[in-house]
Short mmCIF file of C-alpha atoms in Angstrom, two decimals:
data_model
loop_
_atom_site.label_atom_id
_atom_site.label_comp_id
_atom_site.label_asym_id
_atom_site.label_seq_id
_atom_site.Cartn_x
_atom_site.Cartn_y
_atom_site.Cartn_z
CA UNK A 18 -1.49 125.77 76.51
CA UNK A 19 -2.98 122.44 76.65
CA UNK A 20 -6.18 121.82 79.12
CA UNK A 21 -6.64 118.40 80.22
CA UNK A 22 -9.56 116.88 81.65
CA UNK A 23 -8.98 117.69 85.50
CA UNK A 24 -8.33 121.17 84.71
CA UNK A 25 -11.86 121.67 82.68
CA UNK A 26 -13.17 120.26 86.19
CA UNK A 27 -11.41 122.71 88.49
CA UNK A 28 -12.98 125.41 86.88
CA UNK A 29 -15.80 127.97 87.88
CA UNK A 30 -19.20 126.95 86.35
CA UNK A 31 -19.04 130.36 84.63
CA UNK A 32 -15.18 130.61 82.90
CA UNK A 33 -16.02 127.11 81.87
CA UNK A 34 -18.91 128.10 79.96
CA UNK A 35 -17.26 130.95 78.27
CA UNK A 36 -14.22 128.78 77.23
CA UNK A 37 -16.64 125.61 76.08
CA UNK A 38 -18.86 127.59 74.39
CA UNK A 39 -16.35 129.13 72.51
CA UNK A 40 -14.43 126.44 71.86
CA UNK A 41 -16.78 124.94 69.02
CA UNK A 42 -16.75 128.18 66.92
CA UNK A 43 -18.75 131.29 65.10
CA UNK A 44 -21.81 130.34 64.65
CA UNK A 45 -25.12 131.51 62.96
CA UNK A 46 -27.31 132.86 65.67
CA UNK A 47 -30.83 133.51 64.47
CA UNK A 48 -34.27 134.59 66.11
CA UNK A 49 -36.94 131.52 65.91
CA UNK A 50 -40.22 132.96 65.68
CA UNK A 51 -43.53 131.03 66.97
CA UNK A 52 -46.67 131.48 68.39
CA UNK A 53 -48.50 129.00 70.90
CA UNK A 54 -52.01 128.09 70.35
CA UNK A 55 -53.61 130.67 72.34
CA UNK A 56 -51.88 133.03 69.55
CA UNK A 57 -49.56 134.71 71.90
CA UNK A 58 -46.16 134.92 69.94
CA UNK A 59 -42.50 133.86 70.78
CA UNK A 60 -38.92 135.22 69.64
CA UNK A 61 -35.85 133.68 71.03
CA UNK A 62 -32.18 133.73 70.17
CA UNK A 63 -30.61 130.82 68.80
CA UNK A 64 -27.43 130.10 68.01
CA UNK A 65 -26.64 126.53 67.01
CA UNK A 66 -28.34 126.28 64.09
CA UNK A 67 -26.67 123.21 61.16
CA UNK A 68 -27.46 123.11 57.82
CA UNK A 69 -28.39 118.82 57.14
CA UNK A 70 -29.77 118.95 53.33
CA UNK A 71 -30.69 120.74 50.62
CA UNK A 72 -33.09 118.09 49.00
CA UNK A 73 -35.06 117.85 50.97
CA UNK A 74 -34.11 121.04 52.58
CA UNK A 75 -32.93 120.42 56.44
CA UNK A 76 -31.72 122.65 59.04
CA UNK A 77 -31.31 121.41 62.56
CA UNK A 78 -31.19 123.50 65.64
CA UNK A 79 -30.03 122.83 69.43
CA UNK A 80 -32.97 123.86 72.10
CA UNK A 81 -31.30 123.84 75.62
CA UNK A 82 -32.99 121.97 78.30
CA UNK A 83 -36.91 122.49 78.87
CA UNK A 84 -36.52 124.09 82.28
CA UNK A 85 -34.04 126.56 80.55
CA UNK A 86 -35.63 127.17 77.27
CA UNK A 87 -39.15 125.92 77.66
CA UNK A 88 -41.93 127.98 75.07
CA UNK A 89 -40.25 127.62 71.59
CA UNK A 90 -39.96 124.10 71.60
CA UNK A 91 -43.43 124.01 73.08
CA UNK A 92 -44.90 126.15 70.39
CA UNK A 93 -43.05 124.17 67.74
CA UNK A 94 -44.53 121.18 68.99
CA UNK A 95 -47.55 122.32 69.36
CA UNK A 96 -48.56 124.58 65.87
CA UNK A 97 -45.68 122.01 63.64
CA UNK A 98 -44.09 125.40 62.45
CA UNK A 99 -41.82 128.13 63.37
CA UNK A 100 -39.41 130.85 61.60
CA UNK A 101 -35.70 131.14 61.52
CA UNK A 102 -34.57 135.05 60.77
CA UNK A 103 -31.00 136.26 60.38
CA UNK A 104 -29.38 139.20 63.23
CA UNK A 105 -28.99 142.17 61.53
CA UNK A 106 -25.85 144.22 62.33
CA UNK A 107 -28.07 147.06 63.37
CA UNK A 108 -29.95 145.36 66.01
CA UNK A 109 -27.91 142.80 67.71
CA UNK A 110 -28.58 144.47 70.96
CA UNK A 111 -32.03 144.00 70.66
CA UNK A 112 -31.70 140.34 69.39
CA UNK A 113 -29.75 139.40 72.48
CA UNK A 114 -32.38 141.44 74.86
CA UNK A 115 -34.81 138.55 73.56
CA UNK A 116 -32.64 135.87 75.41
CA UNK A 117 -34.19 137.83 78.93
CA UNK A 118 -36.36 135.87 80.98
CA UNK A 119 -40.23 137.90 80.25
CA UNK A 120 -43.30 137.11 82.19
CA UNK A 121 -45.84 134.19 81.15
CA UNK A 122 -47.81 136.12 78.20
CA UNK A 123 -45.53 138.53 77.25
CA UNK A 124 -44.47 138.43 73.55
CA UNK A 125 -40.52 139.14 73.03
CA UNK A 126 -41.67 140.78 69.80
CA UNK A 127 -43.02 143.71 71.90
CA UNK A 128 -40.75 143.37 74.88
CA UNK A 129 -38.10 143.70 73.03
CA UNK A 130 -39.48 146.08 69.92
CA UNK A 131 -39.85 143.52 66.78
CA UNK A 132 -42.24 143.54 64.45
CA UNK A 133 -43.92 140.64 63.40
CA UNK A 134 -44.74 139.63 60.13
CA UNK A 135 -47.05 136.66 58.41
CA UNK A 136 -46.79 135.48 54.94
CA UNK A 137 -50.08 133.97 53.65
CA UNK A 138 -50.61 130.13 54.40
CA UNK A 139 -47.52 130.44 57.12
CA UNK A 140 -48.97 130.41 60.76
CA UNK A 141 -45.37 131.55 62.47
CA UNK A 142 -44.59 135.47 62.76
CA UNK A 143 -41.67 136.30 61.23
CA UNK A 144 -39.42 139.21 61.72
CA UNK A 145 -40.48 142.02 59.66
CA UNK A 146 -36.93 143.79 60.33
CA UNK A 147 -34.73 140.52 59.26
CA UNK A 148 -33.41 141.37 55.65
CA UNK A 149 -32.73 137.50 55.29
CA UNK A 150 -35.47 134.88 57.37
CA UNK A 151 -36.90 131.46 56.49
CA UNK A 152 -40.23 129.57 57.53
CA UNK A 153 -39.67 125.92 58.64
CA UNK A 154 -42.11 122.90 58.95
CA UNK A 155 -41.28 120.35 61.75
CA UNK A 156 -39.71 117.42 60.73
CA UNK A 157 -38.81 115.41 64.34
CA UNK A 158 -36.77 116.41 67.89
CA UNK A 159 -34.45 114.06 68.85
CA UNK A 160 -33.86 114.00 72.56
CA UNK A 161 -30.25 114.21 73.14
CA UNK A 162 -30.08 112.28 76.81
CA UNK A 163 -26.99 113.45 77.28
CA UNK A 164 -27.36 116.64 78.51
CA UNK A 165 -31.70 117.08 78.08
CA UNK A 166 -31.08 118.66 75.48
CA UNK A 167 -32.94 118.74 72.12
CA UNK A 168 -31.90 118.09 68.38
CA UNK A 169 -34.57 119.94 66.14
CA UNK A 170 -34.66 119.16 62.22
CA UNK A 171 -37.03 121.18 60.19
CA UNK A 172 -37.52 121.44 56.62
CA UNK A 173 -37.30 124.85 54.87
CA UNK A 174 -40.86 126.00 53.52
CA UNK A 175 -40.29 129.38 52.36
CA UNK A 176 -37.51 131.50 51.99
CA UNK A 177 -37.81 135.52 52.25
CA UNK A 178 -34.58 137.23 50.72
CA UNK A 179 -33.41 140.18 48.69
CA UNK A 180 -32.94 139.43 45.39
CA UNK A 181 -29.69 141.58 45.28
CA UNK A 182 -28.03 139.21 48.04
CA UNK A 183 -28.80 136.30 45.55
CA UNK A 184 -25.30 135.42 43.67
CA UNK A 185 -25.88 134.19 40.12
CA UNK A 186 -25.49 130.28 41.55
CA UNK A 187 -27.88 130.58 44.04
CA UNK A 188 -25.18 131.61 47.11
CA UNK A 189 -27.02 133.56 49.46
CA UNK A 190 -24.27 136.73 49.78
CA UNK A 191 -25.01 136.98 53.68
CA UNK A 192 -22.26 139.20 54.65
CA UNK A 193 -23.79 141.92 51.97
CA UNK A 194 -27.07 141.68 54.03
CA UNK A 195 -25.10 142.72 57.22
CA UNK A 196 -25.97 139.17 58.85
CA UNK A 197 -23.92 138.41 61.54
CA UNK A 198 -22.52 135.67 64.07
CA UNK A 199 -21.59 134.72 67.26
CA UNK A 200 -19.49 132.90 69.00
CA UNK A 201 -19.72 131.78 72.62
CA UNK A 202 -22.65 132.68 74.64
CA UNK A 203 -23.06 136.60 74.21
CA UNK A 204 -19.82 137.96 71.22
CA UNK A 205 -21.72 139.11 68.24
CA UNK A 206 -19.31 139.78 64.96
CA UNK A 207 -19.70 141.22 61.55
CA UNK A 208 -17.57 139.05 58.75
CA UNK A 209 -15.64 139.94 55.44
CA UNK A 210 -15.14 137.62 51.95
CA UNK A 211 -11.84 135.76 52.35
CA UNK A 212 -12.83 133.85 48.92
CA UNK A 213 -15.13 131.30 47.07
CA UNK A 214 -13.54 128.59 46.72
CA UNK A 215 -13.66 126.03 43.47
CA UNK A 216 -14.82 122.56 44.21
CA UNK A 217 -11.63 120.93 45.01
CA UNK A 218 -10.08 117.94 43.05
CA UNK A 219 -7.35 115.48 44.31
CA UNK A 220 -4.18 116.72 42.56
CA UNK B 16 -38.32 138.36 47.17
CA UNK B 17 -40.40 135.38 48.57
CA UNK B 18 -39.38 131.62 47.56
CA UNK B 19 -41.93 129.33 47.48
CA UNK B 20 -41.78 125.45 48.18
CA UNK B 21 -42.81 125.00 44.06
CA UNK B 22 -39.74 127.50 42.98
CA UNK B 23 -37.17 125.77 45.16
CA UNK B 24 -38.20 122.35 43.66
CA UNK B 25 -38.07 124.03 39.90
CA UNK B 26 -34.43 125.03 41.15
CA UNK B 27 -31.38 123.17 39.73
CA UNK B 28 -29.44 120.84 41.35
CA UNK B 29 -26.53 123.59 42.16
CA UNK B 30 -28.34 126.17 42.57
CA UNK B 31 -30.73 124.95 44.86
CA UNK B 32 -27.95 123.32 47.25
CA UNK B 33 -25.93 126.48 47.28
CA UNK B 34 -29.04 128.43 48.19
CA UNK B 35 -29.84 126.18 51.04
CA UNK B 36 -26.60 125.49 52.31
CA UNK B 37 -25.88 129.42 52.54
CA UNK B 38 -29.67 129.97 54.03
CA UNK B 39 -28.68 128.71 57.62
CA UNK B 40 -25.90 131.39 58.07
CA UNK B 41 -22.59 131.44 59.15
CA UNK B 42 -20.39 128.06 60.42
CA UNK B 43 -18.07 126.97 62.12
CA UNK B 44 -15.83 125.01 59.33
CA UNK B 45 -13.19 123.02 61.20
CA UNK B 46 -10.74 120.04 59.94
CA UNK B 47 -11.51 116.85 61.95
CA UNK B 48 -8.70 114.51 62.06
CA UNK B 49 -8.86 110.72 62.75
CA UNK B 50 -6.86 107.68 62.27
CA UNK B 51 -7.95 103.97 60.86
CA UNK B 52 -6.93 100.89 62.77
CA UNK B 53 -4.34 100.30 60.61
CA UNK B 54 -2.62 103.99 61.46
CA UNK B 55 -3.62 105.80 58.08
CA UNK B 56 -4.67 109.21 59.27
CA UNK B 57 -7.34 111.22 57.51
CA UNK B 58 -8.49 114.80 57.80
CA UNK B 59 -11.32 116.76 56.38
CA UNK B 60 -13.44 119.44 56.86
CA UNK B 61 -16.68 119.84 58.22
CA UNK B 62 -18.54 123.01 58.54
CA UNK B 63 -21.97 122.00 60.78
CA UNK B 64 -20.89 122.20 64.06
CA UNK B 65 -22.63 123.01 67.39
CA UNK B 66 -21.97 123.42 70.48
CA UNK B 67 -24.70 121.29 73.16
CA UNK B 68 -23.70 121.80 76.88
CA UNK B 69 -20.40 123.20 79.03
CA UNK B 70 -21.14 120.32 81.93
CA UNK B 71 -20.94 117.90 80.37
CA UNK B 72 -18.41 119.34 77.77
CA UNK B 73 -20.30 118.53 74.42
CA UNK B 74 -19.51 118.98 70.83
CA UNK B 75 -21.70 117.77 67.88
CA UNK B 76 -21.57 117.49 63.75
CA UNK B 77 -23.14 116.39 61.13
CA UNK B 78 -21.74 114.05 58.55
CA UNK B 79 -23.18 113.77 55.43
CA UNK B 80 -24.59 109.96 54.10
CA UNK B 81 -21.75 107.39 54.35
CA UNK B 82 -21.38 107.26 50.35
CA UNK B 83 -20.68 110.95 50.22
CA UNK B 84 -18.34 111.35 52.95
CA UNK B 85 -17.41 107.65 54.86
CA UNK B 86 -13.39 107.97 56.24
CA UNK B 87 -14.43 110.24 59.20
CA UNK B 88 -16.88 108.55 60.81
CA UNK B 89 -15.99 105.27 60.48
CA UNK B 90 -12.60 105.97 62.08
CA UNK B 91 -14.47 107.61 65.23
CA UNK B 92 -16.82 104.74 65.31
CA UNK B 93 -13.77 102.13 65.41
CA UNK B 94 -11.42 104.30 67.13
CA UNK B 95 -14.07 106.14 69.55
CA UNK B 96 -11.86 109.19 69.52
CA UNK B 97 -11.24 112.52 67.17
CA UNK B 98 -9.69 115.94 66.90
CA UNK B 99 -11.55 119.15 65.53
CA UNK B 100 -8.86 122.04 64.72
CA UNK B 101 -9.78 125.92 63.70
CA UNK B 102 -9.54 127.08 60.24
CA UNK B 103 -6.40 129.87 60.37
CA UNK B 104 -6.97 132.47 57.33
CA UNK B 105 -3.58 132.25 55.88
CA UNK B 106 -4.44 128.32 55.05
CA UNK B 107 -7.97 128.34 53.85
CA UNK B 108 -7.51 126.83 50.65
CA UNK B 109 -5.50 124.12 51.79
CA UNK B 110 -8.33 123.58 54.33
CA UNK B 111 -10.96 123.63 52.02
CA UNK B 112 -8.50 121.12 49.40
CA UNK B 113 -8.99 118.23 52.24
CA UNK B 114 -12.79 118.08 50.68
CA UNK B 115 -11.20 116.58 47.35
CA UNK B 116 -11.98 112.68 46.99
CA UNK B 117 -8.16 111.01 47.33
CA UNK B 118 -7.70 107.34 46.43
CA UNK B 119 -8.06 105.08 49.63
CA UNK B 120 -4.93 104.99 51.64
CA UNK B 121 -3.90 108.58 51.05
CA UNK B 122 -3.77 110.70 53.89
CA UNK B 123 -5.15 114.56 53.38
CA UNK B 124 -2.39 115.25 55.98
CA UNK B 125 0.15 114.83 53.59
CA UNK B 126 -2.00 115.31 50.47
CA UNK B 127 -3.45 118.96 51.28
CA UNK B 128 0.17 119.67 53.41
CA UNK B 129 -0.64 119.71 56.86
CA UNK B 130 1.66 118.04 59.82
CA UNK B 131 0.18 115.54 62.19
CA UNK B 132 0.49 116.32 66.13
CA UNK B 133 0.14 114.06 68.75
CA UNK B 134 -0.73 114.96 72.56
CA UNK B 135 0.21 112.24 75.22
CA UNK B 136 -2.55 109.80 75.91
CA UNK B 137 -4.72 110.62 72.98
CA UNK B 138 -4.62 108.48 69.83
CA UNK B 139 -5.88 110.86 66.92
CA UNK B 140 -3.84 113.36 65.47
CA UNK B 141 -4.23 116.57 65.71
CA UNK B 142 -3.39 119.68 62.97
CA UNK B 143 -0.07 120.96 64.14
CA UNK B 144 -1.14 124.21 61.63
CA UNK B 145 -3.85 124.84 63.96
CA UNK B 146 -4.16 127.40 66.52
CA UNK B 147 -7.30 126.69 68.28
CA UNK B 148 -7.84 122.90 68.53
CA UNK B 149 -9.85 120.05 71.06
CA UNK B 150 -9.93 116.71 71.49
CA UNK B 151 -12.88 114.86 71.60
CA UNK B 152 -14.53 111.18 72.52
CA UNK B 153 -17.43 109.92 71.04
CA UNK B 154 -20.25 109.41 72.82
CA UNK B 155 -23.14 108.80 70.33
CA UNK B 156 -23.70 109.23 66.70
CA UNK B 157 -27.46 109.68 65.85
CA UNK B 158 -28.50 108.41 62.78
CA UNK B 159 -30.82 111.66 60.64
CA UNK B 160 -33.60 108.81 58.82
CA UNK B 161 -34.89 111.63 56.94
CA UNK B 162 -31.74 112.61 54.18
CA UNK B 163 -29.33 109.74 56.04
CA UNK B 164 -27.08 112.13 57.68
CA UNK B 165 -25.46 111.77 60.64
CA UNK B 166 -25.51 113.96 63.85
CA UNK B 167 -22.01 112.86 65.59
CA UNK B 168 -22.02 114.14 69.66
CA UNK B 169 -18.78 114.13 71.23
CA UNK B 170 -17.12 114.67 75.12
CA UNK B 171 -14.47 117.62 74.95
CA UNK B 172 -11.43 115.64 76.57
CA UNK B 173 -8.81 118.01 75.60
CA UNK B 174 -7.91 121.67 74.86
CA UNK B 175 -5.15 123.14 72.99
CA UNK B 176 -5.53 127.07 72.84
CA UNK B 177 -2.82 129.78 73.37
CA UNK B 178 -3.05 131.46 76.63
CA UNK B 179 -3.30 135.14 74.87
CA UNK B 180 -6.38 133.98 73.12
CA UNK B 181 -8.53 133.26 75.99
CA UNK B 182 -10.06 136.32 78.05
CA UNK B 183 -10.07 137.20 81.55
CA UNK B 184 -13.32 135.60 81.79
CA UNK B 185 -12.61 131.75 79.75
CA UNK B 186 -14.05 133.35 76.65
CA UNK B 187 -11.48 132.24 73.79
CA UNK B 188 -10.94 134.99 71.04
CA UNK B 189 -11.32 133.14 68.11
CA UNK B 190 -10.71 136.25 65.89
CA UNK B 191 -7.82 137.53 67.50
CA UNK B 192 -6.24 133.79 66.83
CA UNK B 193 -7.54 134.48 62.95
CA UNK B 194 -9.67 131.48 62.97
CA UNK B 195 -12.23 131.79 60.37
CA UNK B 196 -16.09 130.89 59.49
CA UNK B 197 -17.50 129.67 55.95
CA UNK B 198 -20.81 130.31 54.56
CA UNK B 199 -22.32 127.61 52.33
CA UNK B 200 -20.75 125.10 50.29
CA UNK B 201 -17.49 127.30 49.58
CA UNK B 202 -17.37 130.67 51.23
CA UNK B 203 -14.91 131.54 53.66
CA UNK B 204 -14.57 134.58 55.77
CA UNK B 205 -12.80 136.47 58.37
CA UNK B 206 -15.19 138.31 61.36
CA UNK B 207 -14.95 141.49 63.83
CA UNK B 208 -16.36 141.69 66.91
CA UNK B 209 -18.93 144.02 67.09
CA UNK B 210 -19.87 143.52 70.82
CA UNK B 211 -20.00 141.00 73.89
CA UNK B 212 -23.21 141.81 75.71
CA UNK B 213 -24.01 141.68 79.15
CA UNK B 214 -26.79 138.89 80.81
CA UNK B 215 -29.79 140.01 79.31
CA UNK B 216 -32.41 140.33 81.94
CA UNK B 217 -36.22 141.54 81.65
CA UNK B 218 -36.81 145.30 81.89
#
């Protein structure tokens, strides 16, 4: 079925948000780890999270509007660091519990039973129970004035993974881990090799 | 094992950007179609895509610098409009062959096999191959100073998605339509849902 423009309008505020958010694809939600400067820590689900450049090495992330999504971005801003840590298969009911709104003060590590974990010379707690989990240095946040929403670009730090999910050229073999993704605002899925693929040359 | 910044920058070339490009997680990969002014379509595929609001219905992607990967975005800039269409499993190598460098004037359409589609009103062609596939408009392309990327935000003005894949509540099953995600420079991969969650609230 095709769904114009006037259609998109006529629906509810909530079957449009399924079908939009959707729309765009899996996607590799992560917990972002942080703590403010009062040392009271953060963990929040995230789940549009782009890959810009390995050298230098950039990931970007989406923070929703302040009023919706107000302490990570707050934190990052604040301390200039934060931690990106893959959903494990195991715990993806836990890792969505962090999206809850908590009380000013309460730390979604305990609320929500994660453990954090600091790596000397790295401020942000990461998540002790993420098999795969990087540390990120603030880079810039775009404003997108769109929507209030905010463009994050980091660069990678440190990286924390399992040797044994390490291919021989570097490929991190996430899958093997038990990482997942989503897709719209709240399915979680596991994923399977179709294939590596060659680097492809016009015929 | 922990990766320091002096290991990653003692990294090869290869290894370092498959390492970083499968550190983020899972994507989205998508073809995005477009046409020049003079009517020569292109297609290719992107994997960084996120999703930034359901009101306003907004899209965004990254495109690498303009000497890497140019076609794409300079047909949305002069055209102002685009398509982005699901990866199916049964045609992931073809997919992934639209990444291949053809000579100018060479369409991946033809090249890689796949069979423009047209929707009334809207210029830029869609993949008829596709199951899941939406229309966009541009609305601003943000210019990443730090590796010269580009972070591309589009309007959803169209939807083309078959009625059995979308849920009771607007939530489109991507896996039941067999669209797929990639991991990385190369890897492609099919999921299974392993739960939608309810609204998380605080206990």
């Amino acid at each position: 079925m095709l769904i114009s423009p006037e259609e998109l309008n006529s629906y509810d505020r909530f079957y449009r948000a399924n079908l939009i958010n959707s729309l765009s694809g899996f996607k590799s939600a992560s917990l972002i780890g942080t703590k403010n400067k009062e040392g009271i820590s953060n963990l929040a689900i995230f789940s549009n999270i782009v890959h810009l450049g390995a050298d230098p090495a950039l990931i970007g992330f989406v923070n929703r509007p302040l009023e919706a999504a107000p302490h990570t971005l707050a934190n990052i801003e604040s301390t200039g660091f934060y931690t990106i840590n893959h959903i494990h298969i195991d715990w993806v009911d836990k890792a969505h519990q962090t999206s809850a709104k908590y009380p000013e003060g309460v730390s979604e590590f305990n609320a929500c039973g994660f453990t954090e974990e600091y790596v000397e010379g790295f401020t942000a707690p990461f998540v002790k129970e993420s098999v795969i989990k990087y540390g990120m240095k603030l880079k810039e946040i775009i404003p997108i004035k769109h929507n209030n929403t905010f463009f994050v670009i980091g660069e990678v730090v440190i990286i924390s993974v399992p040797e044994n999910s390490i291919a021989a050229d570097g490929f991190i073999e996430a899958d093997k881990a038990n990482s997942i993704c989503s897709l719209g605002i709240d399915g979680y899925y596991s994923t399977e090799l179709i294939a590596r693929l060659p680097y492809a040359k016009a015929k």
